[in-house]
Amino acid sequence: MCRLSTCGTCNGKTWFGCGLHKETVLGPIPKEEWCSCPKSEGDPYPPMGSMPSCTLV
């Protein structure tokens, strides 16, 4: 399952996981907020980001 992540290079929104659910993860996020790093050829979605960290409260 993919999860929302933040790119460590440009701080844009990206995804992390298997890649099968990136459309679902990034669908509600405006494209202006997506990671702006170079994409893979033929893939409209940004490259995979780092594993999101957990915050314990």
mmCIF file with all atom_site columns, C-alpha atoms in Angstrom:
data_model
loop_
_atom_site.group_PDB
_atom_site.id
_atom_site.type_symbol
_atom_site.label_atom_id
_atom_site.label_alt_id
_atom_site.label_comp_id
_atom_site.label_asym_id
_atom_site.label_entity_id
_atom_site.label_seq_id
_atom_site.pdbx_PDB_ins_code
_atom_site.Cartn_x
_atom_site.Cartn_y
_atom_site.Cartn_z
_atom_site.occupancy
_atom_site.B_iso_or_equiv
_atom_site.pdbx_formal_charge
_atom_site.auth_seq_id
_atom_site.auth_comp_id
_atom_site.auth_asym_id
_atom_site.auth_atom_id
_atom_site.pdbx_PDB_model_num
ATOM 1  C CA . MET A 1 1  ? 0.000  0.000  0.000   1.00 0.00 ? 1  MET A CA 1
ATOM 2  C CA . CYS A 1 2  ? 1.331  3.433  -0.900  1.00 0.00 ? 2  CYS A CA 1
ATOM 3  C CA . ARG A 1 3  ? 1.411  6.405  1.447   1.00 0.00 ? 3  ARG A CA 1
ATOM 4  C CA . LEU A 1 4  ? 1.895  10.134 1.072   1.00 0.00 ? 4  LEU A CA 1
ATOM 5  C CA . SER A 1 5  ? 5.486  11.295 1.467   1.00 0.00 ? 5  SER A CA 1
ATOM 6  C CA . THR A 1 6  ? 7.446  14.537 1.162   1.00 0.00 ? 6  THR A CA 1
ATOM 7  C CA . CYS A 1 7  ? 10.382 14.752 -1.231  1.00 0.00 ? 7  CYS A CA 1
ATOM 8  C CA . GLY A 1 8  ? 13.666 15.342 0.591   1.00 0.00 ? 8  GLY A CA 1
ATOM 9  C CA . THR A 1 9  ? 15.011 17.370 -2.339  1.00 0.00 ? 9  THR A CA 1
ATOM 10 C CA . CYS A 1 10 ? 12.225 19.777 -3.337  1.00 0.00 ? 10 CYS A CA 1
ATOM 11 C CA . ASN A 1 11 ? 9.813  19.315 -0.387  1.00 0.00 ? 11 ASN A CA 1
ATOM 12 C CA . GLY A 1 12 ? 6.958  18.560 -2.788  1.00 0.00 ? 12 GLY A CA 1
ATOM 13 C CA . LYS A 1 13 ? 4.364  15.862 -2.145  1.00 0.00 ? 13 LYS A CA 1
ATOM 14 C CA . THR A 1 14 ? 5.121  12.403 -3.479  1.00 0.00 ? 14 THR A CA 1
ATOM 15 C CA . TRP A 1 15 ? 4.379  8.781  -2.609  1.00 0.00 ? 15 TRP A CA 1
ATOM 16 C CA . PHE A 1 16 ? 6.121  5.866  -0.937  1.00 0.00 ? 16 PHE A CA 1
ATOM 17 C CA . GLY A 1 17 ? 5.305  2.170  -1.256  1.00 0.00 ? 17 GLY A CA 1
ATOM 18 C CA . CYS A 1 18 ? 4.643  -0.447 -3.911  1.00 0.00 ? 18 CYS A CA 1
ATOM 19 C CA . GLY A 1 19 ? 3.615  2.018  -6.643  1.00 0.00 ? 19 GLY A CA 1
ATOM 20 C CA . LEU A 1 20 ? 0.228  0.428  -7.322  1.00 0.00 ? 20 LEU A CA 1
ATOM 21 C CA . HIS A 1 21 ? -1.689 3.041  -5.315  1.00 0.00 ? 21 HIS A CA 1
ATOM 22 C CA . LYS A 1 22 ? 0.169  6.261  -6.144  1.00 0.00 ? 22 LYS A CA 1
ATOM 23 C CA . GLU A 1 23 ? -2.822 7.518  -8.157  1.00 0.00 ? 23 GLU A CA 1
ATOM 24 C CA . THR A 1 24 ? -5.026 7.165  -5.065  1.00 0.00 ? 24 THR A CA 1
ATOM 25 C CA . VAL A 1 25 ? -2.462 8.821  -2.791  1.00 0.00 ? 25 VAL A CA 1
ATOM 26 C CA . LEU A 1 26 ? -1.701 11.792 -5.039  1.00 0.00 ? 26 LEU A CA 1
ATOM 27 C CA . GLY A 1 27 ? -5.175 12.180 -6.570  1.00 0.00 ? 27 GLY A CA 1
ATOM 28 C CA . PRO A 1 28 ? -6.488 14.656 -3.965  1.00 0.00 ? 28 PRO A CA 1
ATOM 29 C CA . ILE A 1 29 ? -3.224 16.657 -3.906  1.00 0.00 ? 29 ILE A CA 1
ATOM 30 C CA . PRO A 1 30 ? -3.065 19.613 -6.363  1.00 0.00 ? 30 PRO A CA 1
ATOM 31 C CA . LYS A 1 31 ? -0.364 19.015 -9.001  1.00 0.00 ? 31 LYS A CA 1
ATOM 32 C CA . GLU A 1 32 ? 1.263  22.337 -8.048  1.00 0.00 ? 32 GLU A CA 1
ATOM 33 C CA . GLU A 1 33 ? 2.151  20.727 -4.702  1.00 0.00 ? 33 GLU A CA 1
ATOM 34 C CA . TRP A 1 34 ? 3.644  17.548 -6.225  1.00 0.00 ? 34 TRP A CA 1
ATOM 35 C CA . CYS A 1 35 ? 7.379  16.839 -6.192  1.00 0.00 ? 35 CYS A CA 1
ATOM 36 C CA . SER A 1 36 ? 9.043  18.714 -9.052  1.00 0.00 ? 36 SER A CA 1
ATOM 37 C CA . CYS A 1 37 ? 12.017 16.352 -9.431  1.00 0.00 ? 37 CYS A CA 1
ATOM 38 C CA . PRO A 1 38 ? 12.438 14.611 -12.830 1.00 0.00 ? 38 PRO A CA 1
ATOM 39 C CA . LYS A 1 39 ? 9.836  11.918 -13.480 1.00 0.00 ? 39 LYS A CA 1
ATOM 40 C CA . SER A 1 40 ? 10.403 8.498  -15.018 1.00 0.00 ? 40 SER A CA 1
ATOM 41 C CA . GLU A 1 41 ? 9.783  8.410  -18.754 1.00 0.00 ? 41 GLU A CA 1
ATOM 42 C CA . GLY A 1 42 ? 6.091  7.868  -19.487 1.00 0.00 ? 42 GLY A CA 1
ATOM 43 C CA . ASP A 1 43 ? 5.012  8.170  -15.838 1.00 0.00 ? 43 ASP A CA 1
ATOM 44 C CA . PRO A 1 44 ? 2.948  11.272 -14.990 1.00 0.00 ? 44 PRO A CA 1
ATOM 45 C CA . TYR A 1 45 ? 3.596  10.822 -11.263 1.00 0.00 ? 45 TYR A CA 1
ATOM 46 C CA . PRO A 1 46 ? 6.640  12.034 -9.318  1.00 0.00 ? 46 PRO A CA 1
ATOM 47 C CA . PRO A 1 47 ? 9.382  9.610  -8.269  1.00 0.00 ? 47 PRO A CA 1
ATOM 48 C CA . MET A 1 48 ? 9.006  7.622  -5.057  1.00 0.00 ? 48 MET A CA 1
ATOM 49 C CA . GLY A 1 49 ? 9.969  9.500  -1.925  1.00 0.00 ? 49 GLY A CA 1
ATOM 50 C CA . SER A 1 50 ? 11.402 8.347  1.378   1.00 0.00 ? 50 SER A CA 1
ATOM 51 C CA . MET A 1 51 ? 9.496  6.271  3.877   1.00 0.00 ? 51 MET A CA 1
ATOM 52 C CA . PRO A 1 52 ? 7.351  8.635  5.955   1.00 0.00 ? 52 PRO A CA 1
ATOM 53 C CA . SER A 1 53 ? 8.386  8.818  9.588   1.00 0.00 ? 53 SER A CA 1
ATOM 54 C CA . CYS A 1 54 ? 5.996  8.306  12.473  1.00 0.00 ? 54 CYS A CA 1
ATOM 55 C CA . THR A 1 55 ? 5.391  10.924 15.109  1.00 0.00 ? 55 THR A CA 1
ATOM 56 C CA . LEU A 1 56 ? 4.530  9.603  18.547  1.00 0.00 ? 56 LEU A CA 1
ATOM 57 C CA . VAL A 1 57 ? 2.451  11.865 20.729  1.00 0.00 ? 57 VAL A CA 1
#
